[in-house]
Amino acid sequence: MATSQDRAQTWSAPGRVNLVGDHTDYNAGFALPFALPQRTTVVARPRTDGRITARSGDLPEVGFATSTTPGEVTGWGAYVAGVAWVLGEHLGHPLDGADLEISSTVPRGGGLSSSHSLECAVALALLGLAGEEVPVEELALLVQRAENTYVGAPTGLLDQTAILRSRAGHLSFFDARDLTVEPVPCDLEAVGLTLLVIDPHAPHTLVDGAYASRREACERAARELGVDSLREVDDVGAALAALADDETRRRARHVLTENQRVLDCVDLARRGDLAAMGPLMTASHASMRDDFENSVPDVDRVVEAATRAGALGARMTGGGFGGAVVALVPRAAVEPVREAVAAAATAAGSPAPDVLEVTPSRGAGRD
Ligand code: GLA
């Protein structure tokens, strides 16, 4: 006889890093993320009483009915409950129930999408137990809805797309208007390079007002320019000249120039000239720091120290207002960069950053 142990399923989903292209997704623009080797793993066992329980390390256990509605579960459990809610809506009936054991190696609070990797792993596990399949493009949209409506963060589609649709050894060229992903080969080892993720432990949250206010500024710019989204702008110079308010113009300039940097990086990567992406990454950071104003001093310090110590390029990755830096580094400069970012933190009286060497890894799936 099958026991619930036999029917347990294990699914996992990676964290993500965005190499370039931030705050472009909700402007129907371009991004170039990849999946991290660090993953969230969910072991799911079926229940039939319409309840879901979730446990994860030292976090408080959560339990709720699968007929949950937005607002009911808060805290970390909202990421799990939001997914159960949206899947119930999608299937047209609440799920049967599940016990979920969650573990994760994705650093939390570093802007590496630990919460989206949790949501995606839970979504796949719950669908797996229900014997249902949803195409990844659609699943990304469902998880986004859970995040927007249940968790209450007005985020775009970048993270779910990177997590669900990335391939090992590739960057994912994402077009957020057409919802296409082109895998672009990225063999760093072959050209003597590596990618570092440097987390200065600068607190990062997207649920507060800063992310939403940046999104509003972009939407205002599009409205003033008479286009549906900033992606529809053809003549960047003319569009920027037409925006009267300085702050709105700078927010739009970040998005418009960032789209071009993504396209340029994709061209370089397709040609195998990965090193030449470095200066574009650093330019992207300057654009976030000066125009989008979503960086913080701890993060700027890492970017400066890393580039001075030999990184070809470095930038904050993800939503910002804290979070981690991604740096493109020649192998010979890895140790100097590690030392430089640690020394810069000590001089500023900040804790030493964590430095991870990462490679583009596989997307979410069954283990
Ligand atoms: C967060 C959001 C994404 C995206 C990035 C910025 O990670 O979840 O949708 O907007 O910020 O690029």
Short mmCIF file of C-alpha atoms and ligand atoms in Angstrom, two decimals:
data_model
loop_
_atom_site.label_atom_id
_atom_site.label_comp_id
_atom_site.label_asym_id
_atom_site.label_seq_id
_atom_site.Cartn_x
_atom_site.Cartn_y
_atom_site.Cartn_z
CA MET A 1 0.00 0.00 0.00
CA ALA A 2 1.35 3.48 -0.87
CA THR A 3 2.22 5.53 2.17
CA SER A 4 2.36 9.31 2.21
CA GLN A 5 6.15 8.87 2.45
CA ASP A 6 6.10 7.08 -0.95
CA ARG A 7 4.08 9.87 -2.41
CA ALA A 8 6.45 12.58 -1.18
CA GLN A 9 7.85 14.73 -3.97
CA THR A 10 10.96 16.91 -3.89
CA TRP A 11 11.17 20.04 -5.99
CA SER A 12 13.70 22.85 -5.95
CA ALA A 13 14.13 26.32 -7.39
CA PRO A 14 17.24 28.49 -7.59
CA GLY A 15 17.89 32.03 -6.45
CA ARG A 16 18.73 34.39 -9.28
CA VAL A 17 21.20 37.09 -10.11
CA ASN A 18 20.48 39.72 -12.68
CA LEU A 19 23.66 40.44 -14.65
CA VAL A 20 22.16 43.62 -16.10
CA GLY A 21 18.68 45.05 -16.72
CA ASP A 22 17.08 46.12 -13.45
CA HIS A 23 13.75 47.91 -13.10
CA THR A 24 13.16 47.24 -16.76
CA ASP A 25 10.76 44.29 -16.37
CA TYR A 26 7.69 46.28 -15.32
CA ASN A 27 8.53 48.71 -18.12
CA ALA A 28 8.15 45.90 -20.69
CA GLY A 29 11.91 46.02 -21.24
CA PHE A 30 14.90 43.68 -21.30
CA ALA A 31 16.90 41.86 -18.63
CA LEU A 32 19.75 39.34 -18.54
CA PRO A 33 19.48 37.21 -15.40
CA PHE A 34 20.76 33.72 -14.62
CA ALA A 35 19.96 31.07 -12.02
CA LEU A 36 22.24 30.63 -9.01
CA PRO A 37 23.59 27.28 -7.82
CA GLN A 38 21.97 28.09 -4.44
CA ARG A 39 18.44 26.62 -4.22
CA THR A 40 15.29 26.35 -2.15
CA THR A 41 14.16 22.74 -1.78
CA VAL A 42 10.65 21.64 -0.88
CA VAL A 43 9.78 18.10 0.17
CA ALA A 44 6.00 17.88 -0.19
CA ARG A 45 3.72 15.19 1.24
CA PRO A 46 0.03 15.03 0.38
CA ARG A 47 -2.80 15.72 2.83
CA THR A 48 -6.47 15.41 2.08
CA ASP A 49 -7.95 17.68 4.75
CA GLY A 50 -7.61 20.97 2.88
CA ARG A 51 -4.72 22.21 5.02
CA ILE A 52 -1.17 23.17 4.20
CA THR A 53 1.61 23.23 6.76
CA ALA A 54 5.08 24.57 6.08
CA ARG A 55 8.27 24.30 8.10
CA SER A 56 11.61 25.88 7.34
CA GLY A 57 14.62 25.82 9.66
CA ASP A 58 14.17 28.13 12.60
CA LEU A 59 11.24 30.07 11.11
CA PRO A 60 7.91 29.64 12.91
CA GLU A 61 5.80 26.81 11.45
CA VAL A 62 2.80 28.00 9.43
CA GLY A 63 -0.53 26.27 8.80
CA PHE A 64 -3.58 27.45 6.86
CA ALA A 65 -6.59 26.22 4.90
CA THR A 66 -6.08 25.84 1.15
CA SER A 67 -9.16 28.04 0.69
CA THR A 68 -7.05 30.93 2.06
CA THR A 69 -7.62 34.42 0.68
CA PRO A 70 -5.26 37.45 0.50
CA GLY A 71 -4.60 39.10 3.85
CA GLU A 72 -5.09 35.95 5.93
CA VAL A 73 -1.50 34.73 6.31
CA THR A 74 1.28 37.22 6.89
CA GLY A 75 5.05 36.98 7.47
CA TRP A 76 7.06 34.35 5.60
CA GLY A 77 3.98 32.11 5.39
CA ALA A 78 2.38 34.61 2.99
CA TYR A 79 4.78 33.45 0.25
CA VAL A 80 3.51 29.88 0.68
CA ALA A 81 -0.15 30.77 1.20
CA GLY A 82 -0.13 33.20 -1.75
CA VAL A 83 0.98 30.41 -4.05
CA ALA A 84 -1.66 27.99 -2.69
CA TRP A 85 -4.28 30.72 -3.18
CA VAL A 86 -3.32 31.53 -6.76
CA LEU A 87 -3.12 27.86 -7.76
CA GLY A 88 -6.57 27.25 -6.29
CA GLU A 89 -7.88 30.19 -8.33
CA HIS A 90 -6.19 28.90 -11.45
CA LEU A 91 -7.47 25.32 -11.05
CA GLY A 92 -10.93 26.51 -10.09
CA HIS A 93 -10.94 24.74 -6.70
CA PRO A 94 -8.77 24.79 -3.55
CA LEU A 95 -5.90 22.27 -3.41
CA ASP A 96 -6.25 19.08 -1.33
CA GLY A 97 -3.52 20.01 1.13
CA ALA A 98 0.13 19.29 1.81
CA ASP A 99 2.90 19.18 4.39
CA LEU A 100 5.91 21.10 3.13
CA GLU A 101 9.46 20.76 4.48
CA ILE A 102 11.50 23.64 3.18
CA SER A 103 15.26 24.19 3.21
CA SER A 104 17.29 26.76 1.37
CA THR A 105 20.85 27.71 0.55
CA VAL A 106 19.81 31.01 -1.07
CA PRO A 107 21.04 33.88 1.12
CA ARG A 108 18.02 35.72 2.56
CA GLY A 109 17.63 39.48 2.28
CA GLY A 110 20.43 39.85 -0.26
CA GLY A 111 18.28 40.70 -3.26
CA LEU A 112 18.98 37.24 -4.69
CA SER A 113 15.30 36.36 -4.86
CA SER A 114 15.18 33.92 -1.97
CA SER A 115 11.46 34.63 -1.62
CA HIS A 116 10.69 34.06 -5.30
CA SER A 117 12.69 30.84 -5.26
CA LEU A 118 10.55 29.74 -2.30
CA GLU A 119 7.36 30.66 -4.15
CA CYS A 120 8.42 28.86 -7.34
CA ALA A 121 9.54 25.70 -5.51
CA VAL A 122 6.28 25.63 -3.53
CA ALA A 123 4.24 26.19 -6.70
CA LEU A 124 5.91 23.28 -8.49
CA ALA A 125 5.60 21.02 -5.44
CA LEU A 126 1.89 21.76 -4.97
CA LEU A 127 1.19 21.28 -8.67
CA GLY A 128 3.22 18.05 -8.58
CA LEU A 129 1.15 16.65 -5.71
CA ALA A 130 -2.04 17.68 -7.53
CA GLY A 131 -0.83 15.94 -10.72
CA GLU A 132 -1.23 19.20 -12.62
CA GLU A 133 1.11 20.95 -15.05
CA VAL A 134 1.16 24.61 -15.97
CA PRO A 135 3.43 25.94 -18.76
CA VAL A 136 6.34 27.90 -17.27
CA GLU A 137 5.36 31.19 -18.93
CA GLU A 138 1.95 30.95 -17.29
CA LEU A 139 3.31 29.71 -13.98
CA ALA A 140 5.60 32.75 -13.81
CA LEU A 141 2.54 34.99 -14.21
CA LEU A 142 0.65 33.09 -11.50
CA VAL A 143 3.53 33.39 -9.05
CA GLN A 144 3.75 37.10 -9.86
CA ARG A 145 0.06 37.42 -9.02
CA ALA A 146 0.62 35.67 -5.69
CA GLU A 147 3.42 38.13 -4.94
CA ASN A 148 1.48 41.22 -6.06
CA THR A 149 -1.89 40.37 -4.55
CA TYR A 150 -1.23 38.10 -1.58
CA VAL A 151 2.21 39.26 -0.39
CA GLY A 152 1.55 42.83 -1.47
CA ALA A 153 4.79 43.62 -3.34
CA PRO A 154 4.23 45.29 -6.74
CA THR A 155 7.09 43.40 -8.41
CA GLY A 156 7.53 42.47 -12.06
CA LEU A 157 8.21 39.14 -13.78
CA LEU A 158 11.99 39.07 -13.84
CA ASP A 159 12.60 36.81 -10.89
CA GLN A 160 10.02 34.10 -11.58
CA THR A 161 11.12 34.00 -15.21
CA ALA A 162 14.80 33.63 -14.33
CA ILE A 163 14.03 30.98 -11.72
CA LEU A 164 11.62 28.90 -13.79
CA ARG A 165 13.16 29.29 -17.24
CA SER A 166 16.97 29.46 -16.84
CA ARG A 167 19.39 26.83 -18.15
CA ALA A 168 22.75 25.76 -16.75
CA GLY A 169 25.67 27.48 -18.46
CA HIS A 170 23.46 30.19 -19.94
CA LEU A 171 22.28 33.71 -19.29
CA SER A 172 18.56 34.22 -19.87
CA PHE A 173 17.82 37.09 -22.25
CA PHE A 174 14.34 38.07 -21.13
CA ASP A 175 12.02 40.29 -23.14
CA ALA A 176 9.34 41.35 -20.67
CA ARG A 177 7.02 42.63 -23.41
CA ASP A 178 6.90 39.44 -25.46
CA LEU A 179 7.66 37.19 -22.46
CA THR A 180 10.35 35.38 -24.46
CA VAL A 181 13.56 33.97 -23.02
CA GLU A 182 16.61 33.30 -25.19
CA PRO A 183 19.30 31.23 -23.48
CA VAL A 184 22.68 32.86 -24.26
CA PRO A 185 25.74 30.62 -23.68
CA CYS A 186 28.04 31.93 -20.95
CA ASP A 187 31.16 29.79 -20.51
CA LEU A 188 33.16 31.95 -18.14
CA GLU A 189 35.77 29.33 -17.38
CA ALA A 190 36.74 29.11 -21.04
CA VAL A 191 37.75 32.78 -20.97
CA GLY A 192 39.38 32.79 -17.52
CA LEU A 193 36.60 34.74 -15.82
CA THR A 194 34.34 34.19 -12.87
CA LEU A 195 31.26 35.82 -11.40
CA LEU A 196 31.20 36.83 -7.78
CA VAL A 197 28.14 37.68 -5.74
CA ILE A 198 29.15 39.99 -2.93
CA ASP A 199 26.63 40.55 -0.16
CA PRO A 200 27.47 43.47 2.14
CA HIS A 201 24.46 42.60 4.36
CA ALA A 202 22.76 45.88 3.56
CA PRO A 203 19.12 45.31 4.55
CA HIS A 204 16.85 45.03 1.52
CA THR A 205 13.06 44.97 1.23
CA LEU A 206 10.66 45.48 -1.64
CA VAL A 207 7.42 45.59 0.30
CA ASP A 208 7.95 49.15 1.51
CA GLY A 209 7.21 52.20 -0.62
CA ALA A 210 10.53 52.79 -2.42
CA TYR A 211 10.12 50.13 -5.12
CA ALA A 212 6.51 51.19 -5.71
CA SER A 213 7.47 54.85 -5.99
CA ARG A 214 10.12 54.06 -8.63
CA ARG A 215 7.55 52.05 -10.55
CA GLU A 216 5.09 54.95 -10.37
CA ALA A 217 7.71 57.40 -11.69
CA CYS A 218 8.31 55.15 -14.71
CA GLU A 219 4.59 54.85 -15.38
CA ARG A 220 4.24 58.62 -15.06
CA ALA A 221 7.02 59.12 -17.60
CA ALA A 222 5.33 56.75 -20.05
CA ARG A 223 2.01 58.55 -19.59
CA GLU A 224 3.61 61.94 -20.20
CA LEU A 225 5.24 60.60 -23.35
CA GLY A 226 1.94 59.17 -24.55
CA VAL A 227 3.19 55.54 -24.72
CA ASP A 228 1.92 52.37 -23.03
CA SER A 229 5.35 51.65 -21.55
CA LEU A 230 8.87 53.04 -21.76
CA ARG A 231 9.68 50.15 -24.09
CA GLU A 232 7.71 51.94 -26.83
CA VAL A 233 10.14 54.88 -26.83
CA ASP A 234 12.16 54.95 -30.08
CA ASP A 235 14.04 58.23 -29.80
CA VAL A 236 15.59 58.25 -26.33
CA GLY A 237 17.07 61.77 -26.61
CA ALA A 238 13.80 63.33 -27.72
CA ALA A 239 11.83 61.47 -25.07
CA LEU A 240 14.12 62.62 -22.27
CA ALA A 241 14.05 66.20 -23.53
CA ALA A 242 10.25 66.06 -23.46
CA LEU A 243 10.10 65.18 -19.75
CA ALA A 244 9.93 68.41 -17.79
CA ASP A 245 10.43 67.11 -14.26
CA ASP A 246 14.09 66.32 -13.48
CA GLU A 247 13.39 63.36 -11.21
CA THR A 248 10.96 61.72 -13.65
CA ARG A 249 13.48 62.26 -16.45
CA ARG A 250 16.29 60.59 -14.49
CA ARG A 251 14.13 57.58 -13.59
CA ALA A 252 13.18 57.19 -17.27
CA ARG A 253 16.80 57.67 -18.38
CA HIS A 254 17.87 54.76 -16.20
CA VAL A 255 15.28 52.47 -17.75
CA LEU A 256 15.91 53.57 -21.34
CA THR A 257 19.70 53.35 -21.12
CA GLU A 258 19.48 50.08 -19.16
CA ASN A 259 17.49 48.44 -21.97
CA GLN A 260 20.30 49.35 -24.37
CA ARG A 261 22.94 47.98 -21.99
CA VAL A 262 21.10 44.66 -21.92
CA LEU A 263 20.99 44.51 -25.72
CA ASP A 264 24.70 45.38 -25.88
CA CYS A 265 25.60 42.70 -23.31
CA VAL A 266 23.55 40.11 -25.19
CA ASP A 267 25.44 40.96 -28.41
CA LEU A 268 28.77 40.63 -26.65
CA ALA A 269 27.81 37.35 -24.98
CA ARG A 270 26.58 35.90 -28.28
CA ARG A 271 29.99 36.73 -29.75
CA GLY A 272 31.74 35.16 -26.74
CA ASP A 273 33.25 38.50 -25.67
CA LEU A 274 32.14 38.13 -22.06
CA ALA A 275 34.88 40.39 -20.68
CA ALA A 276 33.50 43.37 -22.58
CA MET A 277 30.27 43.17 -20.59
CA GLY A 278 32.16 44.47 -17.53
CA PRO A 279 32.12 48.21 -18.29
CA LEU A 280 28.41 48.00 -19.16
CA MET A 281 27.73 46.45 -15.75
CA THR A 282 29.58 49.26 -14.00
CA ALA A 283 27.74 51.84 -16.10
CA SER A 284 24.49 50.19 -15.06
CA HIS A 285 25.45 50.62 -11.44
CA ALA A 286 26.21 54.32 -11.95
CA SER A 287 22.80 54.70 -13.60
CA MET A 288 21.05 53.09 -10.62
CA ARG A 289 23.07 55.10 -8.13
CA ASP A 290 22.69 58.50 -9.82
CA ASP A 291 19.51 58.35 -11.90
CA PHE A 292 17.32 55.70 -10.33
CA GLU A 293 18.66 56.42 -6.83
CA ASN A 294 18.08 52.90 -5.56
CA SER A 295 21.59 52.12 -4.36
CA VAL A 296 22.96 52.54 -0.83
CA PRO A 297 26.46 53.46 0.44
CA ASP A 298 27.33 49.89 1.57
CA VAL A 299 26.64 48.64 -1.94
CA ASP A 300 28.44 51.53 -3.69
CA ARG A 301 31.49 50.82 -1.54
CA VAL A 302 31.59 47.19 -2.72
CA VAL A 303 31.29 48.23 -6.38
CA GLU A 304 34.12 50.75 -6.03
CA ALA A 305 36.44 48.43 -4.10
CA ALA A 306 35.81 45.51 -6.46
CA THR A 307 36.44 47.49 -9.65
CA ARG A 308 39.54 49.12 -8.18
CA ALA A 309 40.90 45.68 -7.26
CA GLY A 310 40.54 44.32 -10.80
CA ALA A 311 36.87 43.39 -11.39
CA LEU A 312 36.01 44.10 -15.04
CA GLY A 313 32.60 45.30 -13.92
CA ALA A 314 30.36 45.33 -10.86
CA ARG A 315 26.84 46.41 -10.09
CA MET A 316 24.06 46.07 -7.58
CA THR A 317 21.68 43.31 -8.67
CA GLY A 318 17.91 43.11 -8.27
CA GLY A 319 15.48 45.59 -6.79
CA GLY A 320 18.08 47.52 -4.83
CA PHE A 321 17.79 49.74 -1.76
CA GLY A 322 20.39 47.33 -0.39
CA GLY A 323 21.11 43.79 -1.50
CA ALA A 324 24.07 42.22 -3.25
CA VAL A 325 26.58 43.10 -5.96
CA VAL A 326 27.44 40.95 -8.96
CA ALA A 327 31.01 41.33 -10.21
CA LEU A 328 32.71 39.98 -13.34
CA VAL A 329 36.24 39.11 -12.33
CA PRO A 330 39.33 37.61 -14.04
CA ARG A 331 40.41 34.51 -12.11
CA ALA A 332 43.66 36.18 -11.05
CA ALA A 333 41.75 39.05 -9.46
CA VAL A 334 39.40 36.95 -7.29
CA GLU A 335 41.59 37.08 -4.18
CA PRO A 336 42.45 40.79 -4.56
CA VAL A 337 38.74 41.58 -4.93
CA ARG A 338 37.86 39.52 -1.85
CA GLU A 339 40.53 41.32 0.15
CA ALA A 340 39.57 44.76 -1.16
CA VAL A 341 35.88 44.49 -0.33
CA ALA A 342 36.69 43.15 3.15
CA ALA A 343 39.19 45.97 3.78
CA ALA A 344 36.76 48.63 2.56
CA ALA A 345 34.06 47.28 4.89
CA THR A 346 36.44 47.26 7.86
CA ALA A 347 37.51 50.84 7.15
CA ALA A 348 33.83 51.89 7.13
CA GLY A 349 33.08 49.98 10.34
CA SER A 350 30.76 47.58 8.49
CA PRO A 351 30.69 43.77 8.75
CA ALA A 352 32.75 41.83 6.20
CA PRO A 353 30.70 41.05 3.08
CA ASP A 354 30.03 37.44 2.04
CA VAL A 355 31.62 36.58 -1.28
CA LEU A 356 30.25 33.68 -3.34
CA GLU A 357 31.68 32.37 -6.63
CA VAL A 358 28.72 31.49 -8.81
CA THR A 359 28.05 29.93 -12.21
CA PRO A 360 24.84 30.13 -14.26
CA SER A 361 22.87 27.09 -13.12
CA ARG A 362 19.73 25.11 -13.93
CA GLY A 363 16.26 26.50 -13.36
CA ALA A 364 13.56 25.07 -11.12
CA GLY A 365 12.50 21.45 -11.40
CA ARG A 366 11.87 18.10 -9.73
CA ASP A 367 14.81 16.61 -7.85
C1 GLA B 1 12.82 42.83 -7.89
C2 GLA B 1 11.49 42.49 -8.56
C3 GLA B 1 11.67 42.26 -10.05
C4 GLA B 1 12.45 43.39 -10.70
C5 GLA B 1 13.71 43.71 -9.90
C6 GLA B 1 14.44 44.91 -10.44
O1 GLA B 1 13.69 41.75 -7.90
O2 GLA B 1 10.96 41.32 -7.99
O3 GLA B 1 10.42 42.09 -10.66
O4 GLA B 1 11.65 44.52 -10.87
O5 GLA B 1 13.41 43.94 -8.54
O6 GLA B 1 14.93 44.63 -11.70
#
